CSV table of N, CA, C and O in Angstrom, one decimal:
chain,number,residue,atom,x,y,z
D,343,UNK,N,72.4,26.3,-20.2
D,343,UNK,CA,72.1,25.0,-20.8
D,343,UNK,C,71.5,24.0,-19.8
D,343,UNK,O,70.5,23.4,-20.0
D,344,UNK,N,72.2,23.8,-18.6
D,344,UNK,CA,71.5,22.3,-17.6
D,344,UNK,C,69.9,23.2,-17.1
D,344,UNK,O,68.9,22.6,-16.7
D,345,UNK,N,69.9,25.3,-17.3
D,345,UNK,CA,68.2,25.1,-16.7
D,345,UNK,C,67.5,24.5,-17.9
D,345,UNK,O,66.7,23.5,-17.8
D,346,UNK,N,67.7,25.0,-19.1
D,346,UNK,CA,66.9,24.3,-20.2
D,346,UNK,C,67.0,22.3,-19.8
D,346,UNK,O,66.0,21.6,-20.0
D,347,UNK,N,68.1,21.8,-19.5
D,347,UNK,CA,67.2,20.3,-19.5
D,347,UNK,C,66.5,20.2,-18.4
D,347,UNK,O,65.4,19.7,-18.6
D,348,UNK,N,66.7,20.8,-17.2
D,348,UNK,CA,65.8,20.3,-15.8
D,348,UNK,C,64.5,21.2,-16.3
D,348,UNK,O,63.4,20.9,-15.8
D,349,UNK,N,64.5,22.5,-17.6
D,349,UNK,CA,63.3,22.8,-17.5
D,349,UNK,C,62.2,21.3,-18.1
D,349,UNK,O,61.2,20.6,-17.8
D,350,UNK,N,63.4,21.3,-19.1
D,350,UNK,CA,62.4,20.0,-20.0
D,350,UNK,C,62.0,18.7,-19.3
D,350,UNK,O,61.1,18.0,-19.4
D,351,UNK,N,63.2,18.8,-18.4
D,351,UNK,CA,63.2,17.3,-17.6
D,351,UNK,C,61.8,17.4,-16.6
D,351,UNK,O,61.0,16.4,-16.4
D,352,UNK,N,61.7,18.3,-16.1
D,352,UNK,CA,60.5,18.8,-15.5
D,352,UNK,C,59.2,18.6,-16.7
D,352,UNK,O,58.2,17.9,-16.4
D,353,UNK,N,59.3,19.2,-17.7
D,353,UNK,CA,57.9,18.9,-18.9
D,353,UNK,C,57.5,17.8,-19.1
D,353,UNK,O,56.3,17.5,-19.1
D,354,UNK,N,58.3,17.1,-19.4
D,354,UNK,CA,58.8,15.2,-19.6
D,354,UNK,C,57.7,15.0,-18.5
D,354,UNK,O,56.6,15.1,-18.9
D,355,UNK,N,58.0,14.8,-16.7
D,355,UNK,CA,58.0,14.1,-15.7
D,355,UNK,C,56.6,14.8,-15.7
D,355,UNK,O,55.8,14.0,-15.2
D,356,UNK,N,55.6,16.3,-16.2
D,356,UNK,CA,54.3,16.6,-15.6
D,356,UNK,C,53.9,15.7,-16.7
D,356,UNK,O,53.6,14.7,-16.0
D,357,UNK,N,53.7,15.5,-17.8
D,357,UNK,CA,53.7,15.1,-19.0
D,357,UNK,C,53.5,13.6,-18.2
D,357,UNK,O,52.4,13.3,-17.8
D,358,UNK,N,54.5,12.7,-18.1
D,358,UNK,CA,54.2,11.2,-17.3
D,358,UNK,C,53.3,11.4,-16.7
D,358,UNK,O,52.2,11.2,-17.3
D,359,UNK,N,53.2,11.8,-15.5
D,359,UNK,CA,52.2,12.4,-14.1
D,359,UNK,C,51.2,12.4,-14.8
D,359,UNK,O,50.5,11.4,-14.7
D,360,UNK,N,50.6,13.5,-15.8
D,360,UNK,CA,49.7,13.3,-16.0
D,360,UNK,C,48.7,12.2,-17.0
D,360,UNK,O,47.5,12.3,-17.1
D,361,UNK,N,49.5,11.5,-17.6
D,361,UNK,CA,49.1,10.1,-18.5
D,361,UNK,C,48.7,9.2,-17.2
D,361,UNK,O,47.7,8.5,-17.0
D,362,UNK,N,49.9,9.3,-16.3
D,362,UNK,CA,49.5,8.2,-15.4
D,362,UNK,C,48.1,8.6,-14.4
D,362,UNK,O,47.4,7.8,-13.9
D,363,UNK,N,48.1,9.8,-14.3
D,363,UNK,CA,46.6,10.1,-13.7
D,363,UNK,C,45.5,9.9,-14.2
D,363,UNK,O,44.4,9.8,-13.5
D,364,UNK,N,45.7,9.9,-15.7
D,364,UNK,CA,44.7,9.3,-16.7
D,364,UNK,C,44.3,8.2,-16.9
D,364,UNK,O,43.3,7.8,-17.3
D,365,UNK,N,45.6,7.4,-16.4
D,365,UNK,CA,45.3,5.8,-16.4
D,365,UNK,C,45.0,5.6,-15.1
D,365,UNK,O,44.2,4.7,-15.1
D,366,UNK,N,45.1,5.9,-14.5
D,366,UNK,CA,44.4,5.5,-13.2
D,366,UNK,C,43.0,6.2,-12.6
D,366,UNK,O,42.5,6.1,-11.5
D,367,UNK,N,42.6,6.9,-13.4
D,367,UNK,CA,40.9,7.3,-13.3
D,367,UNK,C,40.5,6.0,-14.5
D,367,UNK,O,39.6,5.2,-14.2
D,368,UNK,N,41.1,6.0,-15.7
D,368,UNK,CA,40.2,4.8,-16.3
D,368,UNK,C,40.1,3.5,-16.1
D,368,UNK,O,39.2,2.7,-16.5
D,369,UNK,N,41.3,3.3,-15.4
D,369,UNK,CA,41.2,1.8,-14.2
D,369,UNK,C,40.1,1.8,-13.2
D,369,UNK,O,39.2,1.0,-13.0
D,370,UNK,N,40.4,3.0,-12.7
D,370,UNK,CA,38.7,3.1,-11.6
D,370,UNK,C,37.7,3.1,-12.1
D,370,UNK,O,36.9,2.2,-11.8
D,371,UNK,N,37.4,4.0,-13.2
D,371,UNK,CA,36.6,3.9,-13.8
D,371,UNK,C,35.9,2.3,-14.4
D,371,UNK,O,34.7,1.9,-14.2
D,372,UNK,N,36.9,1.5,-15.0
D,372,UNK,CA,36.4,0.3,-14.8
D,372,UNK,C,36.5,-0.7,-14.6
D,372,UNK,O,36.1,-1.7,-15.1
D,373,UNK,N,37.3,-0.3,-12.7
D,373,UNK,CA,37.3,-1.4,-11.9
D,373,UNK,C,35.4,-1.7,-11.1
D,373,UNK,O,34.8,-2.7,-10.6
D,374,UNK,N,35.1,-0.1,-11.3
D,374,UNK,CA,33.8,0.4,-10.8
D,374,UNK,C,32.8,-0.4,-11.5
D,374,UNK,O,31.9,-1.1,-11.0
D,375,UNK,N,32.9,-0.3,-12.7
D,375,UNK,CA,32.2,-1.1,-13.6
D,375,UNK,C,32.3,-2.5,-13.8
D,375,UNK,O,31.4,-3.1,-14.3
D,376,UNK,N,33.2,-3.1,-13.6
D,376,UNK,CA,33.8,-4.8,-13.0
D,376,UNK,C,32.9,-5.5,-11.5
D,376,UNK,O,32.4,-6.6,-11.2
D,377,UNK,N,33.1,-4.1,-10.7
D,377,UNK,CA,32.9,-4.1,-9.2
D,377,UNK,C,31.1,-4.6,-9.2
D,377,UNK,O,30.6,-5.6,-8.7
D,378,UNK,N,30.5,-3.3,-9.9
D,378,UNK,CA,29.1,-3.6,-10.0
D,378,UNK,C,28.4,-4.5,-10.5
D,378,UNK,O,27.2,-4.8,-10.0
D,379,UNK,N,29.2,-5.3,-11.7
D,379,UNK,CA,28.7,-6.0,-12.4
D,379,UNK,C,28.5,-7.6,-11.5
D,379,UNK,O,27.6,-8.4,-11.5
D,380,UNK,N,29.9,-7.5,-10.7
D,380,UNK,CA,30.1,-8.6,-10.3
D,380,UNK,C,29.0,-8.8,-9.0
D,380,UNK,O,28.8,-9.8,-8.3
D,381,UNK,N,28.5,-7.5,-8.8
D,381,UNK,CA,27.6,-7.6,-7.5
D,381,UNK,C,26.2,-8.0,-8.3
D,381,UNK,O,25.4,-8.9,-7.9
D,382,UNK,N,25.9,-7.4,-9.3
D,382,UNK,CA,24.6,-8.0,-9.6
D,382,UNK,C,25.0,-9.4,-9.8
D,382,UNK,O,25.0,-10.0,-8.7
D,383,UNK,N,25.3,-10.1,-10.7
D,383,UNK,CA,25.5,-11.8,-10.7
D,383,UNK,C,25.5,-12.3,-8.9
D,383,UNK,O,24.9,-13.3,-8.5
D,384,UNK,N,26.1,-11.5,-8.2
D,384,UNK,CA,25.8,-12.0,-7.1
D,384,UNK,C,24.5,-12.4,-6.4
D,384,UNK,O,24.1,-13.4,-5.8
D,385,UNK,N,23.7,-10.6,-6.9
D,385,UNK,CA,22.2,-10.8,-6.4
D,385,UNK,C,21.7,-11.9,-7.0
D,385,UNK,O,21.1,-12.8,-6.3
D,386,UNK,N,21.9,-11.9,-8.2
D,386,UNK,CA,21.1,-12.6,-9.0
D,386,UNK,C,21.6,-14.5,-8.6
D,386,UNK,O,21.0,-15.6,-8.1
D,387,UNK,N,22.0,-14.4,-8.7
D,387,UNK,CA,22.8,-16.1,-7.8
D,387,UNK,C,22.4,-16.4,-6.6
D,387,UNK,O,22.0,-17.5,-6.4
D,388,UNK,N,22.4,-15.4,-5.4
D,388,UNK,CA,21.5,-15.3,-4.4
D,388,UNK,C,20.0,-15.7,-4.8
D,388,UNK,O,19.5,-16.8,-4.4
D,389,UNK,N,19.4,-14.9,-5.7
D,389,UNK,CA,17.8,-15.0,-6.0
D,389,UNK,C,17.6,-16.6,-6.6
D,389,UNK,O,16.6,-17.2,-6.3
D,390,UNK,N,18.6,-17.1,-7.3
D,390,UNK,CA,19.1,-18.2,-7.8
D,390,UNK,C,18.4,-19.1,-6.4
D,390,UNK,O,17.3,-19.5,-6.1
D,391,UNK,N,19.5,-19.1,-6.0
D,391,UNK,CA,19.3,-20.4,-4.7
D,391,UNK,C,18.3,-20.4,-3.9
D,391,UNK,O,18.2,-21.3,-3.2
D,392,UNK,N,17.3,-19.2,-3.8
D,392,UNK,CA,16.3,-19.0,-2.9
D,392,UNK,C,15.5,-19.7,-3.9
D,392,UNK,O,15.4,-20.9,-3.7
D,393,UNK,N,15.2,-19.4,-4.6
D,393,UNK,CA,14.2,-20.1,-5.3
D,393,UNK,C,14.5,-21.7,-5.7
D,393,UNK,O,13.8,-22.7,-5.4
D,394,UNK,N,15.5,-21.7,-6.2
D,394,UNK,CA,15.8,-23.5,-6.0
D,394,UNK,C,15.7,-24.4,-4.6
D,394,UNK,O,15.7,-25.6,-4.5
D,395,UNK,N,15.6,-23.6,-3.8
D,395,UNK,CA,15.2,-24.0,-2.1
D,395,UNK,C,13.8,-24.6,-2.6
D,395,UNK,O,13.3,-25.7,-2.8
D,396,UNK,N,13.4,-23.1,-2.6
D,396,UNK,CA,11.8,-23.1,-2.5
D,396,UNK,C,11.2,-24.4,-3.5
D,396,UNK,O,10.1,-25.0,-3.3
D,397,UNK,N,12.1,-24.6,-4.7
D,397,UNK,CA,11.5,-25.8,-5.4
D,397,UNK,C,11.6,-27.0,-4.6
D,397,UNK,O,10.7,-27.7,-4.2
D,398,UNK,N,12.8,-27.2,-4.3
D,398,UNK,CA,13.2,-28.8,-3.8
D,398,UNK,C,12.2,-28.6,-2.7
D,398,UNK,O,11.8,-29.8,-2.6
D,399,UNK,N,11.6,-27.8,-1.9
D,399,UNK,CA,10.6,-28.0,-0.6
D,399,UNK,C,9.8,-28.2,-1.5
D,399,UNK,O,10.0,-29.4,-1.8
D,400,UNK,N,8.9,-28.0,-2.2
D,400,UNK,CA,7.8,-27.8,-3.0
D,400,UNK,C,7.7,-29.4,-3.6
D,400,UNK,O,6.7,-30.0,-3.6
D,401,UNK,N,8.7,-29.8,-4.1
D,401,UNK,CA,8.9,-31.0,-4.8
D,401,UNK,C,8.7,-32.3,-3.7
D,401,UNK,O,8.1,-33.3,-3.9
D,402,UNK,N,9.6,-31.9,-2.3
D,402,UNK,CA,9.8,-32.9,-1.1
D,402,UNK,C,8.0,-33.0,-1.0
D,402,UNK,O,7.2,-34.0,-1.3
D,403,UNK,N,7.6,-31.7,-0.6
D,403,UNK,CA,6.2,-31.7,-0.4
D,403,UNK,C,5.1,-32.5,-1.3
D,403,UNK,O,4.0,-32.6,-0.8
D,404,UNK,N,5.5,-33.1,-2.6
D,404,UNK,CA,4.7,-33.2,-3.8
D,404,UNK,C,4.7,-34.6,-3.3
D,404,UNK,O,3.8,-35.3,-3.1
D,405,UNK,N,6.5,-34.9,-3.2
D,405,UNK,CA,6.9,-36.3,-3.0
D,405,UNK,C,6.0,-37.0,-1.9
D,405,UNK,O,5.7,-38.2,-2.0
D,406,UNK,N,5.5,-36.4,-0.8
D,406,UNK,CA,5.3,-37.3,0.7
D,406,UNK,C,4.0,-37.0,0.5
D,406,UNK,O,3.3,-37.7,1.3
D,407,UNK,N,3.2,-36.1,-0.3
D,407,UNK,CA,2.1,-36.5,-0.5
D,407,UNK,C,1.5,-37.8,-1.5
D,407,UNK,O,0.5,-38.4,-1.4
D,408,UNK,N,2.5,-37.9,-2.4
D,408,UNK,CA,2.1,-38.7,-3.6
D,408,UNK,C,2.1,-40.3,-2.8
D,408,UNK,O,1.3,-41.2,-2.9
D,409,UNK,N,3.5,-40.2,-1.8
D,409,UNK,CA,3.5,-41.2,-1.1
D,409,UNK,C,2.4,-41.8,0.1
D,409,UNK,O,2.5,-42.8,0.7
D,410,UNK,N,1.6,-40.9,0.2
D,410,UNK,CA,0.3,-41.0,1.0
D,410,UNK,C,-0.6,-41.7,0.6
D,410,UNK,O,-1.0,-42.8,1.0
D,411,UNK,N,-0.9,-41.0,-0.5
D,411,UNK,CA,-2.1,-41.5,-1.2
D,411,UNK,C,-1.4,-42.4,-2.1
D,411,UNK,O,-2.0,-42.4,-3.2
D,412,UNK,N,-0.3,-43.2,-2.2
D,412,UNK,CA,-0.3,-44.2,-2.6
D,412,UNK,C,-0.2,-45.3,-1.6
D,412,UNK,O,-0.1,-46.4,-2.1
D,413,UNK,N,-0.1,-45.3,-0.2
D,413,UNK,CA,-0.4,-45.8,0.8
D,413,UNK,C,-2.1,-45.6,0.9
D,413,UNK,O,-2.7,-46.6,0.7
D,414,UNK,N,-2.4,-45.1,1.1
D,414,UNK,CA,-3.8,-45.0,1.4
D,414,UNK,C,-4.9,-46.0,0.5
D,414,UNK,O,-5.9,-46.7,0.7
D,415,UNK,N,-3.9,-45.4,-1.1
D,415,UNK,CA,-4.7,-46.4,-2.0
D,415,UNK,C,-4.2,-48.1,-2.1
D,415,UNK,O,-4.8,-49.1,-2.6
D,416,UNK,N,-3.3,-48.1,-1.6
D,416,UNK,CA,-2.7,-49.5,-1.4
D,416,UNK,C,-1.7,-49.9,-2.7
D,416,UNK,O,-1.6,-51.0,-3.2
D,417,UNK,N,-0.9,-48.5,-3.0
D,417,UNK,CA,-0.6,-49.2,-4.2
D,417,UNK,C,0.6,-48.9,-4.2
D,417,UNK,O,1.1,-48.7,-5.3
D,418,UNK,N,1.6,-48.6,-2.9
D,418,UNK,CA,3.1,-49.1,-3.0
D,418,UNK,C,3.2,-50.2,-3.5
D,418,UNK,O,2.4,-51.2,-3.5
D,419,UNK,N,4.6,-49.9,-3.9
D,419,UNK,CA,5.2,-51.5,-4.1
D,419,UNK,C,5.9,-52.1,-2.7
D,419,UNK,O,6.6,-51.6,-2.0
D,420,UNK,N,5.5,-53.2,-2.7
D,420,UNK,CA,6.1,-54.2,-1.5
D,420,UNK,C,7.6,-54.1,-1.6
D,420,UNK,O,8.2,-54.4,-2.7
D,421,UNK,N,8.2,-53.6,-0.1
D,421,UNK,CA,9.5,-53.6,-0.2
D,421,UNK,C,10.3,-54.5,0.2
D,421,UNK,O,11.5,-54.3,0.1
């Protein structure tokens, strides 16, 4: 009688073991897929700020020219 429960007790515990091995490949599985995702938004947020650089210089640049030739033409306003 006690080998039949340690047999069962033993079926039971491969039985856990192996559910839990299954849960923990589909955790990886989509921690992998969490992992990647979060790396693209990253690139992409990177590429984000490079280019809003590049505007604000572009815009500064727009700025100190406009302010030139509104000196040149004489048509600041007196400060």
């Amino acid at each position: 009688m006690a080998d039949k429960v340690e047999d069962l007790t033993t079926e039971m515990l491969r039985r856990v073991h192996t559910k839990l091995d299954d849960i923990q490949a589909e955790l990886r599985l989509r921690f992998t897929g969490v992992e990647t995702g979060l790396a693209a938004l990253d690139h992409h947020l990177a590429a984000f700020h490079a280019v809003d650089a590049a505007r604000a210089d572009e815009i500064a640049d727009l700025r100190r020219r406009v302010e030139r030739v509104e000196r040149r033409l004489e048509l600041a306003d007196a400060v």
